[in-house]
Tab-separated table of C-alpha atoms in Angstrom:
chain	number	residue	atom	x	y	z
C	1	UNK	CA	70.057	86.955	126.511
C	2	UNK	CA	67.032	88.060	124.553
C	3	UNK	CA	66.667	91.343	126.422
C	4	UNK	CA	68.216	94.594	125.247
C	5	UNK	CA	70.887	96.428	127.156
C	6	UNK	CA	72.750	99.696	126.851
C	7	UNK	CA	76.453	99.325	126.213
C	8	UNK	CA	78.654	102.337	126.870
C	9	UNK	CA	82.210	102.303	125.544
C	10	UNK	CA	84.929	104.457	127.066
C	11	UNK	CA	88.315	104.594	125.337
C	12	UNK	CA	90.559	106.832	123.264
C	13	UNK	CA	88.329	109.377	121.566
C	14	UNK	CA	90.094	109.297	118.215
C	15	UNK	CA	89.828	105.526	117.848
C	16	UNK	CA	86.393	104.331	118.934
C	17	UNK	CA	83.778	104.682	116.175
C	18	UNK	CA	80.721	104.849	118.448
C	19	UNK	CA	79.975	106.108	121.958
C	20	UNK	CA	76.865	104.389	123.262
C	21	UNK	CA	74.807	101.904	121.291
C	22	UNK	CA	71.718	99.822	121.944
C	23	UNK	CA	72.586	96.220	121.063
C	24	UNK	CA	71.461	92.728	121.980
C	25	UNK	CA	73.237	89.377	121.629
C	26	UNK	CA	76.421	91.455	121.332
C	27	UNK	CA	79.794	89.852	120.868
C	28	UNK	CA	82.627	92.219	121.818
C	29	UNK	CA	85.827	91.777	119.813
C	30	UNK	CA	88.829	93.755	121.027
C	31	UNK	CA	91.325	94.464	118.260
C	32	UNK	CA	94.688	96.240	118.171
C	33	UNK	CA	94.053	99.855	119.166
C	34	UNK	CA	90.309	99.704	118.710
C	35	UNK	CA	87.168	98.307	120.237
C	36	UNK	CA	84.968	96.755	117.583
C	37	UNK	CA	81.340	95.725	118.086
C	38	UNK	CA	80.311	92.697	116.052
C	39	UNK	CA	76.860	91.203	116.221
C	40	UNK	CA	76.025	88.558	113.680
C	41	UNK	CA	72.277	88.732	114.217
C	42	UNK	CA	72.098	92.514	114.054
C	43	UNK	CA	70.180	92.331	110.742
C	44	UNK	CA	67.643	89.848	112.102
C	45	UNK	CA	64.191	91.381	112.211
C	46	UNK	CA	65.363	94.641	110.646
C	47	UNK	CA	63.506	96.164	107.724
C	48	UNK	CA	64.732	99.744	107.244
C	49	UNK	CA	68.498	100.347	107.139
C	50	UNK	CA	69.749	103.936	106.963
C	51	UNK	CA	73.290	104.579	105.636
C	52	UNK	CA	75.050	107.734	106.846
C	53	UNK	CA	77.686	108.572	104.223
C	54	UNK	CA	76.200	106.232	101.644
C	55	UNK	CA	78.335	107.661	98.826
C	56	UNK	CA	81.540	105.927	99.965
C	57	UNK	CA	82.572	102.949	97.844
C	58	UNK	CA	82.293	100.471	100.719
C	59	UNK	CA	78.970	101.899	101.870
C	60	UNK	CA	77.462	101.875	98.393
C	61	UNK	CA	78.460	98.249	97.910
C	62	UNK	CA	76.833	97.078	101.144
C	63	UNK	CA	73.734	99.152	100.459
C	64	UNK	CA	73.379	97.553	97.037
C	65	UNK	CA	73.814	94.005	98.346
C	66	UNK	CA	71.355	94.478	101.209
C	67	UNK	CA	68.879	96.226	98.901
C	68	UNK	CA	68.930	93.163	96.652
C	69	UNK	CA	68.314	90.998	99.714
C	70	UNK	CA	65.058	92.879	100.285
C	71	UNK	CA	65.908	95.441	102.955
C	72	UNK	CA	64.495	98.941	102.622
C	73	UNK	CA	67.529	101.216	102.286
C	74	UNK	CA	67.807	104.980	102.671
C	75	UNK	CA	70.923	107.112	102.881
C	76	UNK	CA	72.482	110.526	103.188
C	77	UNK	CA	75.723	112.135	102.040
C	78	UNK	CA	77.294	115.559	101.679
C	79	UNK	CA	78.349	115.426	98.026
C	80	UNK	CA	76.826	114.320	94.756
C	81	UNK	CA	78.751	111.496	93.078
C	82	UNK	CA	78.520	108.625	90.644
C	83	UNK	CA	77.829	106.318	93.592
C	84	UNK	CA	74.795	108.348	94.637
C	85	UNK	CA	73.488	108.239	91.075
C	86	UNK	CA	73.980	104.461	91.081
C	87	UNK	CA	72.064	103.757	94.291
C	88	UNK	CA	69.302	106.178	93.304
C	89	UNK	CA	68.919	104.311	90.006
C	90	UNK	CA	68.157	101.204	92.083
C	91	UNK	CA	65.293	102.993	93.819
C	92	UNK	CA	67.205	103.817	97.002
C	93	UNK	CA	66.178	107.176	98.461
C	94	UNK	CA	69.221	109.382	99.138
C	95	UNK	CA	69.207	112.929	100.503
C	96	UNK	CA	72.010	115.473	100.327
C	97	UNK	CA	73.116	116.753	103.716
C	98	UNK	CA	72.805	115.290	107.207
C	99	UNK	CA	69.754	115.904	109.380
C	100	UNK	CA	68.074	114.025	112.211
C	101	UNK	CA	64.845	113.751	110.230
C	102	UNK	CA	66.617	111.701	107.544
C	103	UNK	CA	66.385	108.611	109.767
C	104	UNK	CA	62.641	108.266	109.323
C	105	UNK	CA	61.564	104.960	110.853
C	106	UNK	CA	64.983	103.295	110.452
C	107	UNK	CA	65.607	100.351	112.783
C	108	UNK	CA	69.361	100.158	112.063
C	109	UNK	CA	71.859	102.907	111.231
C	110	UNK	CA	75.053	102.139	109.307
C	111	UNK	CA	77.835	104.704	109.116
C	112	UNK	CA	81.230	105.114	107.497
C	113	UNK	CA	84.357	105.655	109.603
C	114	UNK	CA	84.620	109.140	108.100
C	115	UNK	CA	81.427	110.214	109.899
C	116	UNK	CA	82.136	111.810	113.266
C	117	UNK	CA	80.217	111.371	116.512
C	118	UNK	CA	78.737	114.859	116.274
C	119	UNK	CA	76.828	113.899	113.122
C	120	UNK	CA	73.170	114.824	113.764
C	121	UNK	CA	71.921	111.503	112.413
C	122	UNK	CA	74.120	109.489	114.769
C	123	UNK	CA	73.093	111.711	117.662
C	124	UNK	CA	69.419	111.167	116.826
C	125	UNK	CA	69.903	107.407	116.477
C	126	UNK	CA	71.508	107.246	119.914
C	127	UNK	CA	68.731	109.412	121.392
C	128	UNK	CA	66.095	107.059	119.989
C	129	UNK	CA	67.965	103.877	120.918
C	130	UNK	CA	68.368	102.773	117.292
C	131	UNK	CA	71.247	100.275	116.916
C	132	UNK	CA	74.281	101.710	115.126
C	133	UNK	CA	76.985	99.762	113.324
C	134	UNK	CA	80.015	100.927	111.393
C	135	UNK	CA	80.561	99.772	107.819
C	136	UNK	CA	83.525	97.517	108.683
C	137	UNK	CA	81.748	95.381	111.292
C	138	UNK	CA	78.697	95.124	109.015
C	139	UNK	CA	80.934	93.814	106.229
C	140	UNK	CA	82.200	91.295	108.773
C	141	UNK	CA	78.654	90.184	109.590
C	142	UNK	CA	77.962	89.633	105.888
C	143	UNK	CA	81.284	87.828	105.340
C	144	UNK	CA	80.295	85.128	107.813
C	145	UNK	CA	77.323	84.160	105.667
C	146	UNK	CA	79.697	82.669	103.084
C	147	UNK	CA	81.804	79.517	103.448
C	148	UNK	CA	84.275	80.677	100.800
C	149	UNK	CA	85.026	84.270	101.738
C	150	UNK	CA	88.085	85.656	99.933
C	151	UNK	CA	89.372	88.812	101.642
C	152	UNK	CA	92.064	90.744	99.769
C	153	UNK	CA	94.325	92.941	101.897
C	154	UNK	CA	97.507	94.915	101.311
C	155	UNK	CA	98.701	98.483	101.066
C	156	UNK	CA	98.573	98.451	97.264
C	157	UNK	CA	96.551	96.619	94.620
C	158	UNK	CA	93.461	95.566	96.576
C	159	UNK	CA	90.906	96.898	94.114
C	160	UNK	CA	92.673	95.469	91.063
C	161	UNK	CA	93.080	91.984	92.565
C	162	UNK	CA	89.566	91.904	94.034
C	163	UNK	CA	88.218	92.920	90.620
C	164	UNK	CA	90.321	90.322	88.797
C	165	UNK	CA	89.215	87.520	91.099
C	166	UNK	CA	85.553	88.564	90.902
C	167	UNK	CA	85.554	88.719	87.104
C	168	UNK	CA	87.403	85.417	86.776
C	169	UNK	CA	85.004	83.623	89.126
C	170	UNK	CA	81.998	84.942	87.215
C	171	UNK	CA	83.499	83.959	83.863
C	172	UNK	CA	84.208	80.474	85.230
C	173	UNK	CA	80.516	80.000	86.007
C	174	UNK	CA	80.563	80.796	89.700
C	175	UNK	CA	78.106	83.278	91.181
C	176	UNK	CA	80.088	85.280	93.760
C	177	UNK	CA	79.014	88.138	95.956
C	178	UNK	CA	81.565	90.949	95.712
C	179	UNK	CA	82.467	94.166	97.528
C	180	UNK	CA	85.038	96.174	95.564
C	181	UNK	CA	86.631	99.547	96.336
C	182	UNK	CA	86.248	100.761	92.764
C	183	UNK	CA	83.894	100.383	89.818
C	184	UNK	CA	84.244	97.295	87.663
C	185	UNK	CA	82.341	97.608	84.397
C	186	UNK	CA	82.181	93.829	84.057
C	187	UNK	CA	79.710	93.687	86.972
C	188	UNK	CA	78.222	97.138	86.401
C	189	UNK	CA	79.560	98.788	89.558
C	190	UNK	CA	81.472	98.005	92.725
C	191	UNK	CA	79.163	95.358	94.175
C	192	UNK	CA	77.601	92.094	93.164
C	193	UNK	CA	75.010	89.978	94.955
C	194	UNK	CA	75.546	86.331	94.100
C	195	UNK	CA	73.893	83.061	95.008
C	196	UNK	CA	76.866	80.857	95.809
C	197	UNK	CA	79.229	80.162	98.702
C	198	UNK	CA	81.779	82.633	97.286
C	199	UNK	CA	82.291	86.161	98.540
C	200	UNK	CA	85.170	88.380	97.366
C	201	UNK	CA	85.871	91.574	99.276
C	202	UNK	CA	88.530	94.177	99.859
C	203	UNK	CA	89.982	94.055	103.347
C	204	UNK	CA	91.186	97.507	104.394
C	205	UNK	CA	93.698	97.848	107.220
C	206	UNK	CA	92.772	101.423	108.149
C	207	UNK	CA	91.666	101.538	111.826
C	208	UNK	CA	91.916	97.729	111.733
C	209	UNK	CA	88.674	97.580	109.776
C	210	UNK	CA	89.548	94.181	108.275
C	211	UNK	CA	89.666	92.550	111.696
C	212	UNK	CA	85.862	92.437	111.548
C	213	UNK	CA	85.970	90.154	108.478
C	214	UNK	CA	86.086	86.369	108.861
C	215	UNK	CA	87.944	85.196	105.741
C	216	UNK	CA	88.302	81.618	104.611
C	217	UNK	CA	91.043	82.775	102.242
C	218	UNK	CA	93.110	85.672	103.615
C	219	UNK	CA	95.182	87.398	100.927
C	220	UNK	CA	98.065	89.790	101.689
C	221	UNK	CA	99.472	91.559	98.633
C	222	UNK	CA	102.119	93.694	100.361
C	223	UNK	CA	102.711	95.778	103.483
C	224	UNK	CA	104.018	99.335	103.088
C	225	UNK	CA	104.279	102.306	105.443
C	226	UNK	CA	100.817	103.879	105.475
C	227	UNK	CA	98.172	105.027	107.958
C	228	UNK	CA	100.942	105.624	110.486
C	229	UNK	CA	98.845	108.370	112.081
C	230	UNK	CA	96.790	105.421	113.357
C	231	UNK	CA	99.307	102.563	113.655
C	232	UNK	CA	102.137	104.831	114.897
C	233	UNK	CA	104.856	102.297	113.983
C	234	UNK	CA	105.510	99.845	111.167
C	235	UNK	CA	105.729	97.047	113.743
C	236	UNK	CA	102.154	97.801	114.822
C	237	UNK	CA	101.109	97.725	111.169
C	238	UNK	CA	102.754	94.330	110.666
C	239	UNK	CA	101.095	93.021	113.840
C	240	UNK	CA	97.738	94.167	112.488
C	241	UNK	CA	98.218	92.201	109.254
C	242	UNK	CA	99.291	89.192	111.302
C	243	UNK	CA	96.023	89.281	113.213
C	244	UNK	CA	94.138	89.476	109.905
C	245	UNK	CA	96.022	86.420	108.613
C	246	UNK	CA	95.315	84.542	111.852
C	247	UNK	CA	91.588	84.964	111.265
C	248	UNK	CA	91.658	82.828	108.114
C	249	UNK	CA	89.847	79.500	108.413
C	250	UNK	CA	91.459	77.837	105.358
C	251	UNK	CA	94.382	79.472	103.563
C	252	UNK	CA	96.712	82.446	103.798
C	253	UNK	CA	97.783	83.520	100.305
C	254	UNK	CA	100.605	86.047	100.414
C	255	UNK	CA	103.408	87.794	98.559
C	256	UNK	CA	106.437	85.642	99.321
C	257	UNK	CA	108.831	88.317	98.031
C	258	UNK	CA	107.618	91.051	100.389
C	259	UNK	CA	109.768	91.218	103.519
C	260	UNK	CA	107.156	92.795	105.794
C	261	UNK	CA	104.496	90.342	104.675
C	262	UNK	CA	106.860	87.460	105.397
C	263	UNK	CA	107.384	88.849	108.889
C	264	UNK	CA	103.638	89.222	109.424
C	265	UNK	CA	102.871	85.569	108.641
C	266	UNK	CA	106.038	83.948	110.005
C	267	UNK	CA	105.274	80.949	112.223
C	268	UNK	CA	101.513	81.010	111.695
C	269	UNK	CA	99.835	77.622	111.963
C	270	UNK	CA	97.950	78.027	108.699
C	271	UNK	CA	98.026	76.489	105.245
C	272	UNK	CA	100.197	78.924	103.292
C	273	UNK	CA	100.294	79.691	99.567
C	274	UNK	CA	102.877	82.111	98.166
C	275	UNK	CA	103.116	84.107	94.959
C	276	UNK	CA	105.815	86.391	93.588
C	277	UNK	CA	108.486	86.864	90.961
C	278	UNK	CA	111.095	84.562	92.518
C	279	UNK	CA	111.099	80.803	92.031
C	280	UNK	CA	110.937	80.143	95.779
C	281	UNK	CA	107.204	80.981	95.651
C	282	UNK	CA	104.467	78.444	94.952
C	283	UNK	CA	103.190	80.574	92.067
C	284	UNK	CA	105.691	82.693	90.125
C	285	UNK	CA	106.173	84.362	86.763
C	286	UNK	CA	108.822	83.831	84.111
C	287	UNK	CA	109.385	85.047	80.540
C	288	UNK	CA	107.921	88.482	81.283
C	289	UNK	CA	107.650	90.406	78.022
C	290	UNK	CA	106.387	93.976	77.517
C	291	UNK	CA	105.654	94.867	73.878
C	292	UNK	CA	105.693	98.241	72.139
C	293	UNK	CA	102.078	98.851	73.196
C	294	UNK	CA	102.944	98.229	76.872
C	295	UNK	CA	101.051	94.929	76.892
C	296	UNK	CA	102.626	92.424	79.252
C	297	UNK	CA	102.784	88.677	78.660
C	298	UNK	CA	104.264	86.151	81.066
C	299	UNK	CA	104.274	82.454	81.869
C	300	UNK	CA	102.900	81.373	85.232
C	301	UNK	CA	104.470	78.463	87.093
C	302	UNK	CA	103.414	76.398	90.086
C	303	UNK	CA	106.250	74.757	91.973
C	304	UNK	CA	108.428	74.424	88.903
C	305	UNK	CA	105.735	73.369	86.429
C	306	UNK	CA	104.390	75.740	83.807
C	307	UNK	CA	100.646	76.243	84.190
C	308	UNK	CA	99.846	78.618	81.360
C	309	UNK	CA	100.395	82.047	79.870
C	310	UNK	CA	98.778	85.309	80.932
C	311	UNK	CA	98.348	88.268	78.568
C	312	UNK	CA	97.609	91.406	80.568
C	313	UNK	CA	95.591	94.269	79.143
C	314	UNK	CA	96.627	96.615	81.958
C	315	UNK	CA	100.089	98.241	81.990
C	316	UNK	CA	102.868	98.119	84.538
C	317	UNK	CA	105.120	95.455	86.043
C	318	UNK	CA	103.291	95.872	89.358
C	319	UNK	CA	100.254	94.361	87.655
C	320	UNK	CA	102.212	91.159	87.022
C	321	UNK	CA	102.205	90.690	90.797
C	322	UNK	CA	98.511	91.586	90.955
C	323	UNK	CA	97.748	89.017	88.253
C	324	UNK	CA	99.835	86.379	90.036
C	325	UNK	CA	97.902	87.037	93.234
C	326	UNK	CA	94.577	86.677	91.436
C	327	UNK	CA	95.760	83.515	89.695
C	328	UNK	CA	96.979	82.027	92.995
C	329	UNK	CA	93.602	82.758	94.617
C	330	UNK	CA	91.603	81.257	91.758
C	331	UNK	CA	93.705	78.096	91.656
C	332	UNK	CA	93.626	77.734	95.450
C	333	UNK	CA	89.810	77.838	95.515
C	334	UNK	CA	89.728	75.039	92.940
C	335	UNK	CA	89.645	76.686	89.514
C	336	UNK	CA	91.538	75.077	86.633
C	337	UNK	CA	94.474	76.952	85.104
C	338	UNK	CA	92.834	77.598	81.734
C	339	UNK	CA	89.826	79.303	83.310
C	340	UNK	CA	92.028	81.349	85.632
C	341	UNK	CA	94.203	82.583	82.752
C	342	UNK	CA	91.162	83.307	80.593
C	343	UNK	CA	89.526	85.494	83.229
C	344	UNK	CA	92.692	87.467	83.964
C	345	UNK	CA	93.392	87.897	80.241
C	346	UNK	CA	89.947	89.446	79.798
C	347	UNK	CA	90.402	91.963	82.614
C	348	UNK	CA	90.721	95.522	81.267
C	349	UNK	CA	90.952	97.310	84.602
C	350	UNK	CA	88.753	98.941	87.192
C	351	UNK	CA	87.781	102.600	87.120
C	352	UNK	CA	90.410	105.015	88.413
C	353	UNK	CA	93.176	102.425	87.903
C	354	UNK	CA	95.198	103.865	84.998
C	355	UNK	CA	91.855	104.557	83.345
C	356	UNK	CA	92.032	106.189	79.929
C	357	UNK	CA	89.407	108.940	79.856
C	358	UNK	CA	90.003	110.374	76.403
C	359	UNK	CA	92.175	112.495	74.126
C	360	UNK	CA	92.074	116.253	73.518
C	361	UNK	CA	94.234	118.002	70.919
C	362	UNK	CA	96.481	114.955	70.753
C	363	UNK	CA	96.936	114.848	74.545
C	364	UNK	CA	95.915	111.589	76.246
C	365	UNK	CA	94.192	111.979	79.621
C	366	UNK	CA	94.203	109.152	82.168
C	367	UNK	CA	93.175	108.916	85.807
C	368	UNK	CA	94.570	106.768	88.599
C	369	UNK	CA	93.697	106.239	92.263
C	370	UNK	CA	97.369	106.147	93.353
C	371	UNK	CA	97.771	108.085	96.597
C	372	UNK	CA	100.810	106.468	98.239
C	373	UNK	CA	104.375	107.093	96.981
C	374	UNK	CA	104.880	103.443	96.014
C	375	UNK	CA	101.658	103.448	93.985
C	376	UNK	CA	102.528	106.748	92.294
C	377	UNK	CA	105.995	105.459	91.405
C	378	UNK	CA	104.569	102.235	89.939
C	379	UNK	CA	101.985	104.129	87.886
C	380	UNK	CA	104.445	106.725	86.580
C	381	UNK	CA	107.042	104.071	85.698
C	382	UNK	CA	104.376	102.288	83.691
C	383	UNK	CA	103.438	105.593	82.017
C	384	UNK	CA	107.055	106.396	81.183
C	385	UNK	CA	107.343	103.040	79.420
C	386	UNK	CA	104.427	103.808	77.096
C	387	UNK	CA	106.329	105.989	74.594
C	388	UNK	CA	104.496	109.230	75.172
C	389	UNK	CA	106.400	112.446	74.443
C	390	UNK	CA	106.085	113.799	77.991
C	391	UNK	CA	104.269	112.493	81.085
C	392	UNK	CA	102.389	115.020	83.241
C	393	UNK	CA	101.588	114.020	86.825
C	394	UNK	CA	98.664	115.957	88.299
C	395	UNK	CA	98.570	114.993	91.960
C	396	UNK	CA	96.175	115.774	94.810
C	397	UNK	CA	97.736	114.700	98.135
C	398	UNK	CA	95.257	112.965	100.435
C	399	UNK	CA	95.351	113.540	104.207
C	400	UNK	CA	97.760	115.847	105.984
C	401	UNK	CA	99.333	113.063	108.037
C	402	UNK	CA	100.315	110.933	105.035
C	403	UNK	CA	101.704	113.953	103.176
C	404	UNK	CA	103.723	115.071	106.201
C	405	UNK	CA	105.091	111.637	107.078
C	406	UNK	CA	105.983	110.601	103.515
C	407	UNK	CA	106.878	113.988	102.024
C	408	UNK	CA	110.303	112.994	100.647
C	409	UNK	CA	108.929	109.718	99.286
C	410	UNK	CA	106.174	111.604	97.465
C	411	UNK	CA	108.762	113.954	95.961
C	412	UNK	CA	110.927	111.077	94.743
C	413	UNK	CA	107.949	109.335	93.151
C	414	UNK	CA	106.646	112.447	91.384
C	415	UNK	CA	110.092	113.239	89.973
C	416	UNK	CA	109.613	110.238	87.669
C	417	UNK	CA	107.185	112.373	85.621
C	418	UNK	CA	108.449	115.007	83.188
C	419	UNK	CA	106.110	117.633	84.660
C	420	UNK	CA	104.309	117.797	88.007
C	421	UNK	CA	101.214	119.831	88.867
C	422	UNK	CA	99.951	119.807	92.452
C	423	UNK	CA	96.503	120.522	93.873
C	424	UNK	CA	95.951	121.533	97.524
C	425	UNK	CA	95.988	118.681	100.051
C	426	UNK	CA	92.591	117.049	100.568
C	427	UNK	CA	92.411	116.682	104.342
C	428	UNK	CA	89.319	114.464	104.426
C	429	UNK	CA	88.832	113.283	108.006
C	430	UNK	CA	91.818	115.247	109.367
C	431	UNK	CA	92.629	118.716	110.702
C	432	UNK	CA	95.926	120.202	109.526
C	433	UNK	CA	97.766	120.022	112.833
C	434	UNK	CA	100.934	119.234	110.851
C	435	UNK	CA	101.036	122.658	109.150
C	436	UNK	CA	101.745	120.869	105.857
C	437	UNK	CA	100.853	122.300	102.438
C	438	UNK	CA	101.352	121.304	98.817
C	439	UNK	CA	103.916	124.046	98.223
C	440	UNK	CA	106.258	122.235	100.628
C	441	UNK	CA	106.089	119.219	98.331
C	442	UNK	CA	106.539	121.439	95.261
C	443	UNK	CA	109.722	122.887	96.769
C	444	UNK	CA	111.264	119.411	96.485
C	445	UNK	CA	110.304	118.891	92.811
C	446	UNK	CA	112.084	121.119	90.316
C	447	UNK	CA	109.744	122.858	87.900
C	448	UNK	CA	106.543	121.775	89.642
C	449	UNK	CA	103.617	124.125	90.182
C	450	UNK	CA	100.818	124.349	92.742
C	451	UNK	CA	97.405	125.543	91.582
C	452	UNK	CA	94.457	126.279	93.841
C	453	UNK	CA	91.489	124.977	91.838
C	454	UNK	CA	90.721	122.210	89.398
C	455	UNK	CA	89.716	124.803	86.805
C	456	UNK	CA	93.150	126.424	87.092
C	457	UNK	CA	94.753	122.998	86.684
C	458	UNK	CA	92.658	122.238	83.599
C	459	UNK	CA	93.536	125.618	82.079
C	460	UNK	CA	97.232	125.152	82.832
C	461	UNK	CA	97.339	121.711	81.221
C	462	UNK	CA	95.400	122.960	78.209
C	463	UNK	CA	97.899	125.784	77.750
C	464	UNK	CA	101.062	123.708	78.232
C	465	UNK	CA	100.579	120.049	77.280
C	466	UNK	CA	101.501	119.189	73.688
C	467	UNK	CA	100.283	116.560	71.238
C	468	UNK	CA	101.791	113.208	72.123
C	469	UNK	CA	101.820	113.946	75.866
C	470	UNK	CA	100.147	111.870	78.574
C	471	UNK	CA	98.396	113.646	81.447
C	472	UNK	CA	97.527	111.443	84.396
C	473	UNK	CA	95.612	112.669	87.433
C	474	UNK	CA	96.644	110.912	90.646
C	475	UNK	CA	94.973	110.655	94.045
C	476	UNK	CA	92.126	108.998	95.928
C	477	UNK	CA	90.192	112.232	96.435
C	478	UNK	CA	88.300	114.086	93.702
C	479	UNK	CA	91.201	115.061	91.421
C	480	UNK	CA	89.484	113.086	88.649
C	481	UNK	CA	87.215	116.109	88.287
C	482	UNK	CA	90.158	118.078	86.885
C	483	UNK	CA	90.697	115.403	84.247
C	484	UNK	CA	87.072	115.609	83.160
C	485	UNK	CA	87.349	119.417	83.001
C	486	UNK	CA	90.300	119.051	80.617
C	487	UNK	CA	88.277	116.837	78.322
C	488	UNK	CA	85.195	119.073	78.425
C	489	UNK	CA	87.308	122.052	77.428
């Protein structure tokens, strides 16, 4: 077993993340629609880890944690970003652009799912027999180091709930490790290396990435139609979440009001904890009150008994559910109610989650990561309840497949705003085989406009938004750059 061997994988080309990899002590896990290599001792004896696509939120987080554990980390990426600035400030050497020579003397290569097999650094690693692992399986390896791993899944709300739980654990005197999909000022970024049994991490369903994680507490916030270019059907998506829930060693904590989530966990032989707005859940909310400043207060109950009161500093009724989820997690892992409420009360949001960036000429500019119709609708409904004169939605669709498959849903969500401005679709990992463009979305939204560049968008908003208006940029790509252009102007 101690000897090395060459493992060659042959399967559907658009699913498998690697082609041929040098591994030893390999454990092969076969998941729905994907072959996933997991090797818990892959970090043993390694010194130099090279991250291909280090600027991604998940990659940056793992790089930071492993850097603090003493590994020598290098990385490469195609675009400058806040995340690159952050890892460079830690002393991690990052180069712009991908080249075989970037590997140096690396003895392990980590890559994001967005990196394709023709990447010169992956090709060089395979040529030299350097082990390669994708970000998701590496997160899984790290998750198994902790006896209290909390993995937060769901189509919507993962970053907010993961951030809430992390902050609340820290405030309660715990010392968790955390991997978050967005920046949390409370911990100074999107990662935290702790010295306790707790780990809190986002569990993303895309390409079944979360099947690599071994959670002790599996959290499912909701299940909505997304990533159907991969899952093909909603039933496959539900089956994927079911497999994630099955992997929990202690508890499954889930939204008891969400029909698809109920279907995913039905009949599982696990200890179940539910949260939601209805009284049939273990944890539920009553006396929900939204004041004139859009601050939400509600009482939290556990099986009919009032536990405390939560005063949210983040807007939107959808965040009541997020707060309930975080509260349910914190109580399930053993925290008292007062500490759980205190931590959630103190939470002011993660970056790019209805983040207020500033005000220019009386116009408030916010930015939000919403990129699915349900998320956009929730964000815009919250915005419309905040007593601004007009709400401007500036949206950058992300991926051609999602835009094509959910076109009418996107239109319905964006109609909630008073004005809609659209940027071109950011294709990311995809080729536009759908022949879909932003103007097709604009045709379904009366009065909307499509502009080609962020500078044009900034100029248009500057020329048309009036004092008392709210402008909110929406999307998980780089539309936030347009918001910053508005403020600079």
